């Protein structure tokens, strides 16, 4: 079973229904014991960085999250669930994150900076992802035997596939080697990361139709093995 | 690159999709979940439900519709119509909506938008603006419907489904709503709504250039060129359309192919 962490932020039902649609059982829970007992854990989330951190603290959920990730179980962060893994975020002042990934969470440049076509913030809508290493023979990120992307989260997902985004901040990891994909929105920002059992995406797989459901399926498959 | 979005809009009354012109001669057009699923298959970028249920007792029917939609449709869902309280928003988001659009409640109390965006995040608070050109207002001044001493505006904000004038300038209002935490503006031209003459391009561009948040053009789409004009001339980030898709005049796919061939960046799906 996959545990979806409930900390009173955002639309959790769509994540749960997405897993069910692709044949994986998932349940929404705010109970630390349930989270520790699950085969895989999802940290979803929309809303403000600071509120999410304080809700995680109040729910006594921070310790279980660290334990699950250290323990090697598949873990998937979605949107704010990616950003919270980082050292600190700058939304409404500097706030401490979970500090599992070294790095910062920063805002897109102001939309009114002189530009013929100023970019709107939030970055909202469908954008494509450039999967690291994909399509480049011998580059890091490819499985040396099959030349397929070795990242199991992106199994059967072609490079440049579209996903649904809605966010005003993006992550800047210190260690480039954890970058799983990037996306272009005025700046080229990190749209997903992966490190061993830890995966996190800035976009919303549960809102990204066919390709998004594939991500949930791939993650669910990892939880079964 | 970020693609431009096409958003079909469904009018939902007492839990059923209805079609009609300007809310008249409404007829039943099926279960919203089935209709939404059809648009999902065609590759719509989002879907919007506008709840036009009149009686307050039947308001919770829309919650059930959203609840069932979230089980079958995996794309962004916005719900608008009759949202007054933070509890209304919480219930819709919990049922599976991603965004809510507020109109009358924002005009009545702008602080409501602030509270809602602080509580749920700007990304899920859409402010819907129904705007009407002042020429039509001046004719109402002449017919003494409204006071001629009000300052002269270019486009005026209306509430209650376009029935009540507010005296508020639409461009100023959009800027204020951005400041109060709106994540997106759903802009409907009351002059064009239902006419199939195309979006009010000047209005759309004026507001899109005045704010730093995305703007959805609405009201008047009658053919695919209108969608193109909304994006390119109106600088809209997304376009909303109802009748051209409902009556199968065009499919979403045809609309996107038309736009792609004219150089607009849209998302085309192969499945």
XYZ file of C-alpha atoms in Angstrom:
496
model
C 0.000 0.000 0.000
C 1.102 3.532 -0.788
C 0.603 6.164 1.910
C -0.279 9.690 0.787
C 0.666 12.059 3.576
C -2.256 14.206 4.699
C -1.157 17.431 6.325
C -4.233 19.456 5.441
C -2.806 20.955 2.267
C -4.281 20.605 -1.190
C -6.118 18.115 -3.312
C -5.080 14.663 -2.085
C -8.018 12.834 -3.543
C -6.790 13.176 -7.116
C -3.443 11.610 -6.179
C -5.191 8.676 -4.545
C -7.603 8.190 -7.457
C -4.697 8.413 -9.913
C -2.947 5.492 -8.242
C -6.180 3.492 -8.207
C -6.714 4.196 -11.896
C -3.391 2.498 -12.720
C -3.994 -0.436 -10.390
C -2.148 0.574 -7.241
C -3.762 0.829 -3.843
C -3.162 4.088 -2.019
C -4.594 5.671 1.089
C -4.569 9.150 2.555
C -3.228 9.316 6.103
C -1.833 11.715 8.656
C -0.852 8.940 11.048
C 2.943 8.542 11.499
C 2.633 4.791 12.148
C 0.695 4.215 8.909
C 3.340 6.150 7.026
C 6.155 4.071 8.499
C 4.306 0.846 7.710
C 3.559 1.648 4.049
C 5.474 0.193 1.087
C 5.904 3.631 -0.432
C 5.134 7.183 0.584
C 3.923 10.243 -1.324
C 4.314 13.803 -0.067
C 1.930 15.913 -2.160
C 1.064 19.505 -1.479
C 0.056 22.896 -2.678
C -0.036 26.069 -0.645
C 2.561 28.126 1.143
C 5.964 26.672 2.130
C 5.840 27.947 5.692
C 2.289 26.705 6.391
C 3.151 23.290 5.008
C 6.245 23.018 7.209
C 4.333 24.035 10.310
C 1.539 21.572 9.498
C 4.111 18.795 9.087
C 5.647 19.744 12.436
C 2.290 19.883 14.208
C 1.290 16.534 12.726
C 4.576 14.997 13.989
C 5.259 13.954 10.410
C 8.814 15.192 9.958
C 10.499 12.331 11.747
C 8.586 9.621 9.811
C 9.480 11.308 6.508
C 13.186 11.230 7.379
C 12.905 7.600 8.482
C 11.118 6.460 5.316
C 13.687 8.117 3.065
C 16.674 6.832 5.080
C 15.109 3.388 5.263
C 15.174 3.032 1.473
C 11.441 2.867 0.728
C 10.288 4.569 -2.475
C 9.344 8.178 -1.735
C 7.682 10.615 -4.130
C 7.386 14.361 -3.559
C 4.911 16.297 -5.701
C 5.043 20.071 -6.283
C 5.468 21.579 -2.813
C 6.394 18.042 -1.731
C 9.530 18.511 -3.852
C 10.299 21.961 -2.504
C 9.890 20.967 1.151
C 12.731 18.435 0.831
C 15.214 21.290 0.395
C 17.273 23.205 2.957
C 15.304 26.425 2.819
C 12.625 28.294 0.894
C 12.277 32.023 0.316
C 8.475 32.239 0.050
C 7.282 35.050 2.396
C 10.739 35.270 4.031
C 13.370 32.559 4.486
C 11.987 29.368 6.006
C 13.679 26.101 6.891
C 12.696 23.052 4.898
C 13.251 19.378 5.665
C 16.899 19.724 4.578
C 17.019 16.250 3.037
C 18.349 17.744 -0.199
C 20.934 20.520 0.023
C 19.751 23.558 -1.857
C 17.272 26.406 -2.014
C 13.807 27.191 -3.311
C 13.667 30.487 -5.218
C 11.053 32.567 -7.028
C 10.744 33.049 -10.767
C 11.953 36.478 -11.843
C 9.367 39.271 -11.609
C 7.077 39.222 -14.652
C 7.380 42.928 -15.335
C 11.112 42.956 -15.958
C 11.673 44.500 -19.400
C 10.944 41.734 -21.841
C 9.020 41.748 -25.128
C 6.799 38.936 -23.824
C 6.927 39.066 -20.035
C 6.374 35.715 -18.355
C 3.461 35.315 -15.997
C 3.904 34.029 -12.461
C 2.607 31.494 -11.356
C 4.047 29.268 -14.067
C 0.686 27.657 -14.792
C -0.167 25.146 -17.483
C 1.404 22.424 -19.604
C 5.130 22.465 -20.205
C 7.577 19.851 -21.463
C 10.375 18.214 -19.505
C 13.871 17.519 -20.784
C 14.834 14.253 -19.198
C 18.497 14.249 -18.181
C 20.682 12.089 -20.331
C 17.828 10.955 -22.543
C 18.670 10.659 -26.196
C 22.388 11.129 -25.631
C 24.261 7.889 -25.986
C 26.686 7.123 -23.201
C 25.655 10.065 -21.089
C 24.991 9.855 -17.418
C 21.429 8.935 -16.609
C 21.182 6.185 -19.205
C 21.253 2.535 -18.390
C 24.521 1.386 -20.036
C 22.983 -1.903 -21.210
C 19.676 -0.747 -22.698
C 20.459 2.932 -23.313
C 17.064 3.607 -21.766
C 16.815 6.246 -19.084
C 17.843 4.493 -15.933
C 15.441 6.548 -13.865
C 12.595 4.095 -13.251
C 10.152 6.945 -12.645
C 10.380 7.892 -16.341
C 9.928 4.396 -17.761
C 7.887 4.612 -21.019
C 7.868 8.397 -20.905
C 9.340 10.030 -24.007
C 11.642 13.007 -23.691
C 9.802 16.348 -24.017
C 6.509 14.954 -22.728
C 4.097 17.548 -21.386
C 3.074 17.812 -17.742
C 0.844 20.208 -15.816
C 2.627 22.758 -13.644
C 1.398 25.363 -11.211
C 4.008 27.063 -9.044
C 5.816 30.346 -8.459
C 9.006 28.902 -6.934
C 11.503 26.344 -8.164
C 14.301 24.316 -6.589
C 18.043 24.889 -6.987
C 19.947 21.819 -5.737
C 23.631 22.130 -4.801
C 24.378 18.728 -6.298
C 23.670 18.693 -10.062
C 23.831 14.920 -10.250
C 20.373 14.565 -8.645
C 18.649 16.501 -11.458
C 16.303 14.145 -13.288
C 14.736 16.691 -15.663
C 14.688 20.374 -16.448
C 12.010 22.625 -17.964
C 12.225 25.929 -19.808
C 10.228 28.896 -18.544
C 12.369 31.932 -19.170
C 14.945 30.174 -17.020
C 15.803 26.503 -17.311
C 14.663 25.190 -13.946
C 14.836 21.785 -12.277
C 11.480 20.057 -12.816
C 12.359 16.765 -11.116
C 15.069 15.143 -9.034
C 15.966 11.586 -8.126
C 18.406 10.121 -5.695
C 18.312 6.402 -4.901
C 14.815 5.742 -3.489
C 13.881 9.410 -3.429
C 11.959 10.957 -6.329
C 10.324 14.336 -6.528
C 8.610 16.274 -9.308
C 7.579 19.920 -9.601
C 4.655 19.129 -11.907
C 1.414 17.343 -10.998
C 1.348 13.774 -12.336
C -2.192 13.370 -10.962
C -3.304 16.214 -13.275
C -1.231 15.330 -16.326
C -3.540 12.873 -18.066
C -1.888 9.841 -19.717
C 1.754 10.745 -19.043
C 1.065 11.703 -15.449
C -0.687 8.425 -14.757
C 2.368 6.620 -16.155
C 4.512 8.331 -13.533
C 2.151 7.158 -10.793
C 2.190 3.667 -12.261
C 5.993 3.605 -12.390
C 6.205 4.763 -8.794
C 3.591 2.218 -7.695
C 5.527 -0.547 -9.461
C 8.648 0.379 -7.488
C 6.689 0.087 -4.242
C 5.767 -3.490 -5.105
C 9.280 -4.781 -5.786
C 8.105 26.206 -23.473
C 4.839 26.708 -21.707
C 1.891 26.014 -24.009
C -1.272 28.065 -24.354
C -4.299 26.408 -22.824
C -7.739 25.608 -24.231
C -10.394 25.225 -21.558
C -13.897 23.969 -22.306
C -16.484 25.284 -19.862
C -19.603 23.407 -18.781
C -22.647 25.090 -17.288
C -23.944 22.791 -14.578
C -27.427 23.130 -13.102
C -28.684 20.804 -10.373
C -25.921 18.364 -11.248
C -26.558 18.213 -15.014
C -24.863 19.916 -17.938
C -27.193 22.437 -19.542
C -26.930 24.269 -22.830
C -28.740 27.408 -23.801
C -28.167 30.958 -24.904
C -27.551 33.405 -22.075
C -29.054 31.002 -19.549
C -32.354 30.879 -21.502
C -33.965 27.843 -23.151
C -31.774 25.535 -21.113
C -31.825 21.911 -22.081
C -30.232 18.885 -20.556
C -26.934 17.846 -22.121
C -25.858 14.981 -19.935
C -23.796 14.052 -16.910
C -20.930 16.502 -16.332
C -18.569 13.645 -15.540
C -19.196 11.982 -18.916
C -18.815 15.264 -20.763
C -15.617 16.105 -18.857
C -14.222 12.668 -19.621
C -14.853 13.231 -23.322
C -12.908 16.494 -23.248
C -10.136 14.778 -21.291
C -9.813 12.165 -24.058
C -9.706 14.872 -26.712
C -6.779 16.548 -24.967
C -8.370 19.607 -23.373
C -5.854 21.333 -21.118
C -8.219 21.960 -18.221
C -11.925 21.895 -17.569
C -14.196 24.408 -15.868
C -17.586 23.773 -14.278
C -19.765 26.810 -13.807
C -22.476 25.955 -11.304
C -25.642 27.867 -12.175
C -27.848 26.026 -9.700
C -30.360 28.558 -8.451
C -31.553 27.179 -5.147
C -29.208 27.200 -2.217
C -30.320 23.744 -1.023
C -29.072 22.116 -4.191
C -25.617 23.648 -3.935
C -24.020 20.531 -2.527
C -24.902 18.633 -5.695
C -21.881 20.232 -7.355
C -19.660 18.743 -4.629
C -20.848 15.304 -5.622
C -20.220 16.075 -9.300
C -16.653 17.155 -8.498
C -16.191 14.091 -6.309
C -17.161 11.778 -9.152
C -15.159 13.736 -11.737
C -11.964 13.349 -9.729
C -12.298 9.586 -9.969
C -12.243 9.559 -13.746
C -10.634 12.717 -15.049
C -6.965 13.476 -14.458
C -6.590 17.045 -15.578
C -7.017 20.362 -13.776
C -10.562 21.147 -12.743
C -11.866 24.606 -11.857
C -15.266 25.162 -10.267
C -17.079 28.485 -10.122
C -20.516 29.800 -9.260
C -22.000 30.746 -5.919
C -18.819 30.404 -3.854
C -19.169 32.597 -0.771
C -17.181 31.182 2.131
C -13.849 29.559 2.907
C -15.810 26.415 3.723
C -17.281 26.401 0.206
C -13.735 26.477 -1.161
C -12.441 23.841 1.241
C -15.287 21.468 0.344
C -14.683 21.810 -3.389
C -10.915 21.323 -3.088
C -11.410 18.335 -0.822
C -13.780 16.754 -3.310
C -11.111 17.009 -6.004
C -11.245 20.497 -7.549
C -7.887 22.164 -8.178
C -9.063 25.741 -8.452
C -12.153 27.706 -7.580
C -13.295 30.888 -9.250
C -14.922 33.659 -7.261
C -16.701 36.694 -8.632
C -19.526 38.258 -6.618
C -17.966 37.293 -3.266
C -14.731 39.092 -4.247
C -16.562 42.295 -5.173
C -18.587 42.207 -1.961
C -15.470 41.699 0.138
C -12.025 41.887 -1.540
C -10.459 40.675 1.718
C -12.149 37.341 1.020
C -9.697 36.803 -1.851
C -6.812 37.603 0.479
C -8.009 35.169 3.130
C -8.686 32.458 0.572
C -5.282 32.747 -1.097
C -3.490 32.815 2.239
C -5.361 29.760 3.405
C -5.348 27.644 0.239
C -2.589 29.199 -1.870
C -2.851 31.687 -4.724
C -2.577 28.915 -7.283
C -6.121 27.728 -6.582
C -7.876 31.088 -6.383
C -9.174 32.329 -9.722
C -10.936 35.674 -9.736
C -13.662 35.804 -12.382
C -14.324 39.253 -13.806
C -17.450 39.961 -15.853
C -16.787 43.200 -17.686
C -18.885 45.382 -19.942
C -17.801 48.263 -22.153
C -18.822 51.734 -20.938
C -20.636 52.633 -24.124
C -23.320 50.304 -22.985
C -23.105 51.954 -19.573
C -23.611 55.385 -21.050
C -26.776 54.263 -22.710
C -27.955 53.134 -19.294
C -27.093 56.571 -17.907
C -29.263 58.085 -20.609
C -32.083 55.786 -19.743
C -31.454 56.796 -16.094
C -30.779 53.253 -14.959
C -27.631 54.419 -13.180
C -26.230 57.600 -11.753
C -24.323 59.735 -14.264
C -22.046 61.136 -11.557
C -19.978 57.951 -11.354
C -16.461 58.338 -12.786
C -16.151 57.342 -16.408
C -14.612 53.936 -16.980
C -13.619 51.970 -20.007
C -14.916 48.592 -18.848
C -17.095 48.124 -15.823
C -17.203 45.086 -13.521
C -20.562 43.335 -13.168
C -21.668 40.748 -10.635
C -24.469 38.198 -10.224
C -23.966 36.673 -13.641
C -23.752 40.048 -15.363
C -26.906 41.540 -13.858
C -25.511 44.042 -11.360
C -23.211 46.944 -12.273
C -20.601 47.880 -9.654
C -19.029 51.110 -10.904
C -15.605 49.415 -10.626
C -13.064 49.747 -13.434
C -12.194 46.275 -14.731
C -8.463 46.934 -15.312
C -8.002 48.459 -11.863
C -9.972 45.625 -10.350
C -7.759 43.000 -12.004
C -4.643 44.700 -10.622
C -6.162 44.849 -7.169
C -7.133 41.191 -7.250
C -3.562 40.250 -8.231
C -2.321 42.231 -5.267
C -4.832 40.463 -3.002
C -3.471 37.071 -4.000
C -5.471 35.902 -7.029
C -3.493 33.300 -8.980
C -5.340 33.804 -12.246
C -8.005 36.002 -13.854
C -10.974 34.555 -15.733
C -12.097 37.475 -17.851
C -15.519 37.412 -19.496
C -16.759 40.111 -21.823
C -20.470 40.521 -21.151
C -20.826 42.350 -24.465
C -19.525 39.359 -26.374
C -20.808 36.474 -24.273
C -23.120 34.325 -26.386
C -22.629 36.413 -29.536
C -20.009 34.210 -31.263
C -18.396 37.413 -32.558
C -15.054 36.746 -30.906
C -13.446 37.776 -27.626
C -13.195 41.447 -26.713
C -9.561 41.718 -27.761
C -8.943 45.199 -26.440
C -10.298 44.300 -23.012
C -8.322 41.059 -22.900
C -5.055 42.689 -23.912
C -5.544 45.611 -21.528
C -5.940 43.284 -18.576
C -3.308 40.761 -19.649
C -0.746 43.549 -19.934
C -1.787 45.116 -16.640
C -1.229 42.037 -14.466
C 1.585 39.545 -13.956
C -0.709 36.551 -13.439
C -2.252 34.425 -16.200
C -5.436 35.663 -17.879
C -8.121 33.428 -19.398
C -10.174 35.051 -22.179
C -13.871 34.204 -22.196
C -17.079 35.267 -23.906
C -17.692 35.319 -27.643
C -15.657 32.487 -29.171
C -17.460 31.452 -32.364
C -14.701 29.971 -34.491
C -11.066 28.923 -34.345
C -9.745 32.240 -35.603
C -11.283 33.793 -32.477
C -9.170 31.520 -30.294
C -6.088 32.552 -32.263
C -6.963 36.231 -31.867
C -7.485 35.754 -28.136
C -3.964 34.380 -27.774
C -2.057 36.496 -30.256
C -3.884 39.826 -30.271
C -5.453 39.603 -26.811
C -2.301 38.114 -25.238
C -4.409 35.665 -23.259
C -2.628 32.780 -21.556
C -5.653 30.539 -21.958
C -8.998 30.657 -23.745
C -12.318 29.433 -22.430
C -15.047 28.330 -24.795
C -18.353 26.593 -24.396
C -20.641 26.375 -27.388
C -18.115 25.768 -30.179
C -17.044 22.581 -28.419
C -20.427 21.527 -26.995
C -22.158 21.546 -30.320
C -19.254 19.675 -31.890
C -18.602 22.508 -34.314
C -14.944 21.819 -33.612
C -13.100 19.264 -31.556
C -10.335 20.299 -29.161
C -7.887 18.532 -31.438
C -9.017 20.515 -34.500
C -8.678 23.713 -32.526
C -5.149 22.826 -31.461
C -4.061 21.780 -34.929
C -5.384 25.052 -36.332
C -3.464 27.016 -33.699
C -0.282 24.976 -34.114
C -0.328 25.536 -37.892
C -0.541 29.266 -37.262
C 2.439 29.167 -34.943
C 0.762 29.146 -31.521
C 2.497 26.862 -29.037
C -0.113 24.303 -27.962
C 0.061 20.819 -26.517
C -1.029 18.121 -28.965
C -1.467 14.624 -27.631
C -1.198 11.471 -29.687
C -3.570 9.310 -27.754
